[in-house]
Amino acid sequence: MTEAVRSLIAQGLADPEATWSLGGFGALATFARTPDEPVTWLGTEGTGLVTPRGGIALRAAQAIPVAYETAFSGGWSHAVALCLRLQHGPRPGHGVVTEAGPDTDALRPANVGDNLFDLGLDLPQGRIALRTGDPHPLEILRSWLGRDALGSGSPIAGLVARSAVDLVVTSPLGRIEVFAGAGGPGPRGFLVPRLLALGRTHAATAPIPEGLVPVASLNPAHPCRDGVLLPPAFDGARHAAFQALLTRWGPPDLVALKARLVAGTAQEGDSATRRMRNVARVVRAQAEAMATGPNHDAGKS
């Protein structure tokens, strides 16, 4: 399976329309790029790249892909979660901000040696850290050593919101870096205390099998959205591409149910579970989207 997962990662990174996320529920980094953005590839297997605004490097390791679709009012989303078994996750965080020393694994040479500050968040997915070589934010971060990163009066969320420092998320599957000053629809960092307080590893709508923790997530190009989330006409090629991923990596029972619903040989019953009802809603949403007709401009950009 490792070679198949490696291929999945390489194809996802090669697609400028795809986005990635790495981290936990309420604390994560996302990576995206524009088709015309300069790219420096890392390594020889296409599993890492750097742009002027951020970088990403991933490895297959023991990753277990889980593809799924989620219905919501007015449409649906899709993703492939790269999961790990609980025993393969990192050790718990320290609970307070600590200085971790120079970042010797930085994705671009300019950041090698800049100081890393582990936020100490107790996430089974990985570590959330801030990085800087700038004296002013360095002083701010050192003033908060040994304290709760998101406690009352903490400057951490403000530094992230202002993109004053690099956000670095590391995990057994790799890392995402959001460079200071990154803006626009590209790499971004998120720290949401109210979500962290829930103690979840993922959203309740994601059908992640018991015993697995989603660490990274690939969101391929959506058939009803462009790069700035505008609703173009239905793109059949994008839809078919994700359906192939769903067939390969989706939960077999839900994939089989969707096939029956699409074929009209199954119906929702009184005993349907929430996940089964979600599949039915996805099928209805996709049928409505297909009725808009194909997007004849797809692939011309």
XYZ file of C-alpha atoms in Angstrom:
301
model
C 0.000 0.000 0.000
C 2.907 2.382 0.659
C 3.613 2.863 -3.055
C -0.061 3.627 -3.732
C -0.126 6.165 -0.908
C 3.099 7.732 -2.163
C 1.504 8.088 -5.600
C -1.625 9.641 -4.059
C 0.502 12.222 -2.236
C 2.614 13.025 -5.311
C -0.442 13.502 -7.523
C -2.121 15.707 -4.934
C 0.941 17.915 -4.550
C 1.336 18.221 -8.325
C -2.199 19.623 -8.679
C -2.245 23.405 -8.023
C -6.026 23.238 -7.593
C -5.759 20.897 -4.592
C -5.354 22.023 -0.991
C -3.809 20.243 1.983
C -4.113 20.524 5.740
C -2.012 19.132 8.567
C -2.745 19.202 12.275
C -5.590 18.699 14.692
C -9.219 19.689 15.133
C -8.932 23.391 15.941
C -5.181 23.808 15.362
C -3.779 23.230 11.900
C -2.072 24.639 8.841
C -3.422 24.571 5.306
C -1.351 24.680 2.140
C -2.554 25.956 -1.216
C -0.971 27.620 -4.211
C -1.998 29.332 -7.413
C -1.266 27.758 -10.809
C 1.164 30.571 -11.698
C 2.993 30.644 -8.352
C 6.732 29.815 -8.419
C 7.438 26.330 -7.041
C 10.628 24.701 -5.806
C 10.290 20.931 -5.583
C 11.927 19.066 -2.723
C 13.518 15.646 -3.000
C 13.226 13.323 -5.977
C 9.787 11.755 -5.504
C 7.558 14.825 -5.805
C 6.497 14.676 -2.170
C 7.454 18.194 -1.134
C 7.491 21.733 -2.480
C 8.034 25.333 -1.421
C 6.410 28.517 -2.711
C 7.098 32.131 -1.668
C 4.288 31.824 0.914
C 4.737 28.375 2.398
C 5.918 24.819 2.030
C 4.800 21.237 2.438
C 6.619 17.907 2.681
C 4.828 14.603 3.190
C 5.752 10.939 3.380
C 3.640 7.826 3.100
C 5.004 6.144 6.288
C 2.147 4.140 7.860
C -0.544 6.424 6.397
C -3.977 4.911 5.794
C -6.090 6.983 3.331
C -9.809 7.400 3.974
C -11.790 9.174 1.233
C -15.221 10.594 1.980
C -17.846 13.146 0.991
C -19.879 15.324 3.329
C -23.230 16.902 2.460
C -24.242 20.341 3.681
C -26.946 22.822 2.831
C -26.490 23.714 -0.811
C -23.776 21.228 -1.732
C -21.090 18.858 -0.543
C -17.372 18.704 0.222
C -14.870 15.934 -0.349
C -11.523 14.942 1.106
C -8.999 12.160 1.511
C -7.769 11.936 5.102
C -4.341 10.413 5.663
C -4.737 8.603 8.963
C -2.469 6.905 11.449
C -3.263 4.281 14.009
C -3.323 5.795 17.481
C -0.141 4.022 18.574
C 1.828 5.662 15.739
C 0.963 9.213 16.781
C 3.393 11.592 18.505
C 3.794 11.888 22.252
C 1.561 14.368 24.114
C 2.608 18.014 24.201
C 4.066 19.723 27.261
C 0.916 21.783 27.840
C 2.896 25.053 27.833
C 5.018 27.038 25.382
C 8.596 25.765 25.205
C 11.578 26.855 23.131
C 12.589 23.909 20.979
C 15.814 25.352 19.595
C 16.823 25.960 15.984
C 14.733 24.430 13.204
C 17.238 22.193 11.448
C 14.507 20.640 9.249
C 13.163 23.885 7.755
C 11.935 23.452 4.187
C 13.815 26.454 2.811
C 17.465 27.216 3.584
C 16.692 30.762 4.763
C 14.846 29.377 7.802
C 17.368 26.766 8.901
C 18.471 27.807 12.367
C 15.494 30.066 13.117
C 14.064 29.433 16.593
C 11.125 27.076 17.028
C 8.605 27.471 19.844
C 6.414 24.440 20.546
C 2.961 25.597 21.659
C 2.566 22.474 23.799
C -0.903 21.601 22.488
C -1.902 18.049 23.390
C -2.807 16.821 19.905
C -2.515 13.219 18.718
C -1.834 14.459 15.170
C 1.386 16.367 15.696
C 3.108 19.495 16.956
C 2.049 23.099 16.406
C 4.977 25.504 16.569
C 5.900 29.087 15.754
C 9.231 29.978 14.190
C 11.109 33.239 13.893
C 14.518 34.798 13.659
C 13.123 38.317 14.094
C 14.194 39.865 17.421
C 10.827 41.489 18.240
C 8.534 38.420 17.956
C 11.371 36.378 19.452
C 11.180 38.559 22.558
C 7.387 38.231 22.674
C 7.513 34.446 22.457
C 10.199 34.129 25.094
C 8.098 36.261 27.439
C 5.431 33.540 27.296
C 7.629 30.487 27.926
C 6.183 28.036 30.418
C 2.639 29.370 30.019
C -0.534 28.188 28.283
C -0.281 29.159 24.611
C -3.959 30.074 24.471
C -4.435 31.298 28.051
C -5.735 34.709 29.059
C -3.538 37.482 27.742
C -1.528 35.193 25.465
C 0.041 36.879 22.411
C 0.144 33.613 20.445
C -3.182 33.869 18.592
C -2.389 37.460 17.669
C 0.993 36.530 16.202
C -0.680 33.841 14.080
C -3.558 36.098 12.996
C -1.135 38.843 11.927
C 1.152 36.323 10.206
C 4.000 37.888 12.165
C 5.891 34.596 12.481
C 6.080 31.304 10.619
C 3.588 28.633 11.649
C 5.095 25.152 11.492
C 3.035 21.992 11.893
C 4.960 18.731 12.119
C 3.702 15.170 12.323
C 4.882 11.613 11.614
C 3.638 12.216 8.046
C 5.628 15.398 7.405
C 5.170 19.126 7.828
C 3.461 22.251 6.537
C 5.037 25.682 6.964
C 3.128 28.956 6.612
C 5.651 31.736 6.152
C 5.352 35.068 7.939
C 3.555 37.593 5.750
C 1.709 34.953 3.715
C -1.556 36.359 2.462
C -4.367 35.752 0.029
C -5.946 32.356 -0.742
C -2.826 30.343 0.046
C -1.102 28.810 3.091
C -2.842 29.714 6.348
C -2.667 28.843 10.014
C -5.647 28.293 12.322
C -5.853 28.282 16.110
C -9.458 28.019 17.330
C -9.620 27.529 21.122
C -13.337 26.652 21.188
C -12.724 23.750 18.800
C -9.617 22.602 20.648
C -11.660 22.552 23.856
C -13.924 19.866 22.357
C -11.047 17.379 22.427
C -12.019 15.790 19.110
C -9.615 14.339 16.583
C -11.909 15.195 13.664
C -15.336 16.510 12.735
C -18.218 14.223 13.597
C -19.278 14.177 9.935
C -16.037 12.503 8.799
C -16.425 8.696 8.656
C -13.006 7.901 10.110
C -12.807 4.247 11.250
C -12.370 3.643 14.961
C -8.747 3.440 16.034
C -7.530 5.830 13.330
C -6.605 9.497 13.671
C -6.687 11.791 10.613
C -3.344 13.615 10.495
C -3.260 15.163 7.021
C -6.044 15.906 4.585
C -6.079 16.275 0.804
C -8.911 18.281 -0.725
C -8.785 17.754 -4.505
C -10.319 20.301 -6.868
C -14.087 20.389 -6.387
C -16.384 19.981 -9.416
C -18.488 22.966 -8.374
C -15.863 25.432 -7.148
C -12.913 27.227 -8.616
C -9.793 28.418 -6.799
C -11.639 31.242 -5.023
C -14.702 29.110 -4.205
C -16.921 30.613 -6.893
C -19.559 28.216 -8.274
C -18.776 27.433 -11.921
C -20.868 24.965 -13.885
C -20.426 21.320 -12.936
C -16.995 19.958 -13.902
C -17.457 16.309 -14.830
C -13.739 15.554 -15.036
C -13.117 16.733 -11.475
C -16.118 14.748 -10.267
C -14.926 11.575 -11.979
C -11.432 12.030 -10.569
C -12.673 12.138 -7.001
C -15.108 9.259 -7.524
C -12.091 7.138 -8.494
C -10.384 8.141 -5.228
C -13.580 7.384 -3.314
C -13.857 3.937 -4.880
C -10.202 3.198 -4.057
C -9.995 4.679 -0.554
C -13.549 5.155 0.758
C -15.214 3.026 3.462
C -16.414 -0.008 1.445
C -19.921 -0.098 2.946
C -20.567 3.577 2.176
C -19.073 3.283 -1.309
C -21.353 0.316 -2.028
C -24.374 2.182 -0.648
C -23.651 5.174 -2.869
C -23.394 2.948 -5.941
C -26.809 1.463 -5.161
C -28.358 4.886 -4.575
C -26.936 6.269 -7.819
C -28.259 3.240 -9.670
C -31.668 3.666 -8.047
C -31.619 0.213 -6.471
C -31.595 1.380 -2.855
C -33.621 3.824 -0.789
C -33.272 5.416 2.610
C -35.105 3.502 5.300
C -36.227 4.262 8.830
C -33.184 2.380 10.136
C -30.653 4.436 8.145
C -27.740 5.751 10.199
C -26.490 9.337 10.071
C -23.651 8.294 7.772
C -26.076 6.514 5.438
C -28.323 9.583 5.334
C -25.281 11.714 4.552
C -24.485 9.515 1.533
C -28.043 9.931 0.279
C -27.817 13.709 0.658
C -24.531 13.737 -1.254
C -26.098 11.739 -4.094
C -29.004 14.198 -4.310
C -26.697 17.227 -4.216
C -24.503 15.805 -6.955
C -27.487 14.962 -9.133
C -28.705 18.548 -8.821
C -25.234 19.875 -9.686
C -24.963 17.634 -12.736
C -28.243 19.065 -13.984
C -26.487 22.427 -14.496
C -24.576 20.868 -17.377
C -20.840 20.418 -17.984
C -18.308 23.155 -17.481
C -16.966 23.595 -21.001
C -14.295 25.992 -19.759
C -12.774 23.465 -17.378
C -9.123 22.808 -18.098
C -8.642 25.904 -20.270
C -7.043 27.993 -17.555
